[in-house]
mmCIF file of C-alpha atoms in Angstrom:
data_model
loop_
_atom_site.group_PDB
_atom_site.id
_atom_site.type_symbol
_atom_site.label_atom_id
_atom_site.label_comp_id
_atom_site.label_asym_id
_atom_site.label_seq_id
_atom_site.Cartn_x
_atom_site.Cartn_y
_atom_site.Cartn_z
ATOM 1 C CA MET A 3 180.519 78.212 40.968
ATOM 2 C CA PHE A 4 177.900 78.699 43.682
ATOM 3 C CA LEU A 5 175.114 77.331 41.506
ATOM 4 C CA GLU A 6 177.166 74.308 40.531
ATOM 5 C CA THR A 7 177.945 73.694 44.212
ATOM 6 C CA MET A 8 174.291 73.998 45.198
ATOM 7 C CA LYS A 9 173.144 71.710 42.361
ATOM 8 C CA SER A 10 175.738 69.081 43.218
ATOM 9 C CA GLY A 11 174.729 69.095 46.880
ATOM 10 C CA LYS A 12 178.272 69.835 48.001
ATOM 11 C CA ALA A 13 178.911 71.851 51.135
ATOM 12 C CA TRP A 14 180.256 75.397 51.143
ATOM 13 C CA PRO A 15 183.983 75.529 50.601
ATOM 14 C CA ASP A 16 186.141 75.995 53.682
ATOM 15 C CA ASP A 17 188.292 78.819 52.363
ATOM 16 C CA LEU A 18 187.127 82.422 52.566
ATOM 17 C CA VAL A 19 188.114 83.357 49.003
ATOM 18 C CA SER A 20 185.882 80.674 47.497
ATOM 19 C CA ARG A 21 182.982 81.735 49.711
ATOM 20 C CA ILE A 22 183.379 85.373 48.648
ATOM 21 C CA GLN A 23 183.472 84.304 44.993
ATOM 22 C CA MET A 24 180.277 82.302 45.487
ATOM 23 C CA LEU A 25 178.499 85.211 47.181
ATOM 24 C CA GLY A 26 179.654 87.534 44.388
ATOM 25 C CA GLU A 27 178.131 85.158 41.859
ATOM 26 C CA VAL A 28 174.831 85.082 43.778
ATOM 27 C CA PHE A 29 174.784 88.886 43.947
ATOM 28 C CA ALA A 30 175.628 89.243 40.234
ATOM 29 C CA ASN A 31 172.878 86.795 39.244
ATOM 30 C CA ALA A 32 170.332 88.603 41.421
ATOM 31 C CA LEU A 33 171.357 91.936 39.918
ATOM 32 C CA LEU A 34 171.072 90.581 36.352
ATOM 33 C CA ARG A 35 167.643 89.119 37.116
ATOM 34 C CA ARG A 36 166.464 92.416 38.609
ATOM 35 C CA ARG A 37 167.696 94.391 35.583
ATOM 36 C CA ALA A 38 165.971 91.952 33.219
ATOM 37 C CA GLU A 39 162.696 92.304 35.163
ATOM 38 C CA GLU A 40 162.961 96.111 35.075
ATOM 39 C CA GLN A 41 163.636 96.064 31.327
ATOM 40 C CA LEU A 42 160.665 93.754 30.774
ATOM 41 C CA LYS A 43 158.375 96.047 32.783
ATOM 42 C CA ALA A 44 159.572 99.093 30.821
ATOM 43 C CA SER A 45 159.074 97.268 27.530
ATOM 44 C CA GLU A 46 155.567 96.207 28.545
ATOM 45 C CA LYS A 47 154.741 99.783 29.544
ATOM 46 C CA ARG A 48 155.933 101.099 26.149
ATOM 47 C CA TYR A 49 153.979 98.415 24.295
ATOM 48 C CA ARG A 50 150.805 99.037 26.318
ATOM 49 C CA SER A 51 150.955 102.803 25.725
ATOM 50 C CA LEU A 52 151.490 102.204 22.009
ATOM 51 C CA VAL A 53 148.462 99.915 21.848
ATOM 52 C CA GLU A 54 146.203 101.996 24.090
ATOM 53 C CA ASP A 55 147.079 105.419 22.667
ATOM 54 C CA ARG A 56 146.819 104.437 19.009
ATOM 55 C CA PRO A 57 143.716 105.738 17.245
ATOM 56 C CA GLY A 58 141.407 103.001 16.085
ATOM 57 C CA PHE A 59 140.838 99.510 17.354
ATOM 58 C CA ILE A 60 143.239 96.721 18.268
ATOM 59 C CA VAL A 61 141.842 93.302 19.115
ATOM 60 C CA ARG A 62 143.274 89.820 19.650
ATOM 61 C CA TRP A 63 140.881 86.920 19.344
ATOM 62 C CA GLN A 64 140.812 83.176 18.835
ATOM 63 C CA PRO A 65 139.632 81.637 15.566
ATOM 64 C CA LYS A 66 136.300 80.664 17.165
ATOM 65 C CA GLY A 67 135.789 84.346 18.038
ATOM 66 C CA ASP A 68 136.644 84.599 21.744
ATOM 67 C CA HIS A 69 138.304 87.918 22.621
ATOM 68 C CA LEU A 70 141.728 87.693 24.216
ATOM 69 C CA PHE A 71 142.395 91.441 24.325
ATOM 70 C CA ALA A 72 140.890 94.692 23.103
ATOM 71 C CA ASN A 73 142.212 98.217 23.466
ATOM 72 C CA ARG A 74 140.279 100.980 25.202
ATOM 73 C CA ASN A 75 139.004 102.506 21.953
ATOM 74 C CA TYR A 76 137.393 99.237 20.895
ATOM 75 C CA CYS A 77 135.811 98.664 24.308
ATOM 76 C CA ALA A 78 134.485 102.231 24.481
ATOM 77 C CA TYR A 79 133.107 102.048 20.938
ATOM 78 C CA PHE A 80 131.101 98.922 21.754
ATOM 79 C CA ASP A 81 130.233 100.175 25.256
ATOM 80 C CA LYS A 82 132.047 97.334 27.057
ATOM 81 C CA PHE A 83 134.389 97.363 30.023
ATOM 82 C CA PRO A 84 137.924 96.175 29.185
ATOM 83 C CA GLU A 85 137.736 93.706 32.084
ATOM 84 C CA SER A 86 134.638 92.053 30.590
ATOM 85 C CA ILE A 87 135.604 91.961 26.908
ATOM 86 C CA THR A 88 136.719 88.310 27.123
ATOM 87 C CA GLN A 89 133.092 87.387 27.887
ATOM 88 C CA TRP A 90 132.134 88.500 24.383
ATOM 89 C CA SER A 91 132.929 86.968 21.034
ATOM 90 C CA PHE A 92 134.485 89.066 18.291
ATOM 91 C CA THR A 93 131.678 87.882 16.025
ATOM 92 C CA ASP A 94 129.024 89.183 18.454
ATOM 93 C CA PHE A 95 129.797 92.648 17.098
ATOM 94 C CA ILE A 96 129.753 91.636 13.417
ATOM 95 C CA HIS A 97 126.514 92.031 11.473
ATOM 96 C CA PRO A 98 124.821 88.588 11.246
ATOM 97 C CA GLN A 99 124.842 88.665 7.438
ATOM 98 C CA ASP A 100 128.635 89.148 7.429
ATOM 99 C CA ARG A 101 129.575 86.404 9.903
ATOM 100 C CA LYS A 102 129.868 83.647 7.270
ATOM 101 C CA THR A 103 132.172 85.880 5.246
ATOM 102 C CA ILE A 104 134.413 86.368 8.289
ATOM 103 C CA LYS A 105 134.590 82.623 8.924
ATOM 104 C CA ALA A 106 135.433 82.007 5.263
ATOM 105 C CA HIS A 107 138.270 84.508 5.209
ATOM 106 C CA ILE A 108 139.715 83.030 8.426
ATOM 107 C CA LYS A 109 139.845 79.637 6.713
ATOM 108 C CA ARG A 110 141.839 81.198 3.848
ATOM 109 C CA LEU A 111 144.536 82.546 6.166
ATOM 110 C CA SER A 112 147.746 80.516 6.130
ATOM 111 C CA PRO A 113 151.410 80.911 7.089
ATOM 112 C CA GLY A 114 152.046 81.921 3.461
ATOM 113 C CA ASN A 115 149.063 84.296 3.440
ATOM 114 C CA PRO A 116 148.636 85.448 7.054
ATOM 115 C CA THR A 117 146.759 88.725 6.492
ATOM 116 C CA HIS A 118 143.413 89.889 5.145
ATOM 117 C CA SER A 119 141.903 93.362 4.923
ATOM 118 C CA GLY A 120 138.325 94.275 4.297
ATOM 119 C CA GLU A 121 135.212 96.154 5.273
ATOM 120 C CA ARG A 122 132.619 94.748 7.650
ATOM 121 C CA ARG A 123 129.314 95.833 8.989
ATOM 122 C CA VAL A 124 129.191 95.984 12.775
ATOM 123 C CA LEU A 125 126.361 96.037 15.270
ATOM 124 C CA LEU A 126 126.444 99.157 17.415
ATOM 125 C CA PRO A 127 125.289 99.243 21.055
ATOM 126 C CA ASP A 128 122.179 101.237 20.061
ATOM 127 C CA GLY A 129 121.111 98.510 17.597
ATOM 128 C CA THR A 130 122.124 100.356 14.434
ATOM 129 C CA THR A 131 124.694 99.209 11.895
ATOM 130 C CA GLY A 132 128.104 100.795 11.389
ATOM 131 C CA TRP A 133 131.008 100.040 9.094
ATOM 132 C CA HIS A 134 134.610 99.203 9.937
ATOM 133 C CA HIS A 135 137.707 98.547 7.903
ATOM 134 C CA TRP A 136 139.792 95.742 9.449
ATOM 135 C CA THR A 137 143.195 94.215 8.814
ATOM 136 C CA ASP A 138 143.529 90.752 10.330
ATOM 137 C CA ARG A 139 146.815 88.953 10.916
ATOM 138 C CA ALA A 140 146.787 85.308 11.875
ATOM 139 C CA ILE A 141 149.315 84.003 14.385
ATOM 140 C CA PHE A 142 150.287 80.357 13.890
ATOM 141 C CA ASP A 143 151.738 77.602 16.037
ATOM 142 C CA ASP A 144 154.651 75.437 14.885
ATOM 143 C CA ALA A 145 152.229 73.081 13.104
ATOM 144 C CA GLY A 146 150.812 75.946 11.023
ATOM 145 C CA GLN A 147 147.475 76.114 12.877
ATOM 146 C CA ILE A 148 145.958 79.501 13.699
ATOM 147 C CA ILE A 149 146.107 80.139 17.432
ATOM 148 C CA GLU A 150 145.178 83.832 17.470
ATOM 149 C CA ILE A 151 144.167 86.621 15.165
ATOM 150 C CA GLU A 152 145.270 90.195 15.721
ATOM 151 C CA SER A 153 142.979 92.730 14.118
ATOM 152 C CA THR A 154 143.398 96.452 13.696
ATOM 153 C CA GLY A 155 140.530 98.531 12.481
ATOM 154 C CA TYR A 156 138.787 101.853 12.316
ATOM 155 C CA ASP A 157 135.284 103.207 11.841
ATOM 156 C CA ILE A 158 134.381 104.077 8.240
ATOM 157 C CA SER A 159 130.658 104.655 8.835
ATOM 158 C CA GLU A 160 130.771 108.330 7.813
ATOM 159 C CA GLN A 161 132.642 107.458 4.616
ATOM 160 C CA LYS A 162 130.025 104.788 3.772
ATOM 161 C CA THR A 163 127.192 107.257 4.427
ATOM 162 C CA ALA A 164 128.861 109.829 2.151
ATOM 163 C CA GLU A 165 129.238 107.211 -0.615
ATOM 164 C CA LYS A 166 125.469 106.594 -0.587
#
């Protein structure tokens, strides 16, 4: 009632009962908004702890390679600060000989086939090569175009060394 009155540009009603009803509506709406904000904050906190505390790497990036997000494990592994990860491309950490393969598999992702898993060589901060296993999931817009890719991975360098 209060919101309708405010939207219509009408003045406050003259009678006390209507005014109390309007104030009750304002209070109820404010309380609902506050509860929704608290629930959103709690949900974000749960999600962040799930992402940050999970072993392995979690990365979100755009199809051209720009990082959107990376968890602490990923940043620490590549010796980057979380605040600066968006200045780096996901492909900067992929071995140069594997970059064409990555681009090709991104092109194969579709709404009907949104995921791909595979092994990739990575460039380590000390200049050596490591191995990762990654699972990529493409996120699409309403037109079916990839807008982001979420990748989860882990280091398999020791396994690769043992296989040799």
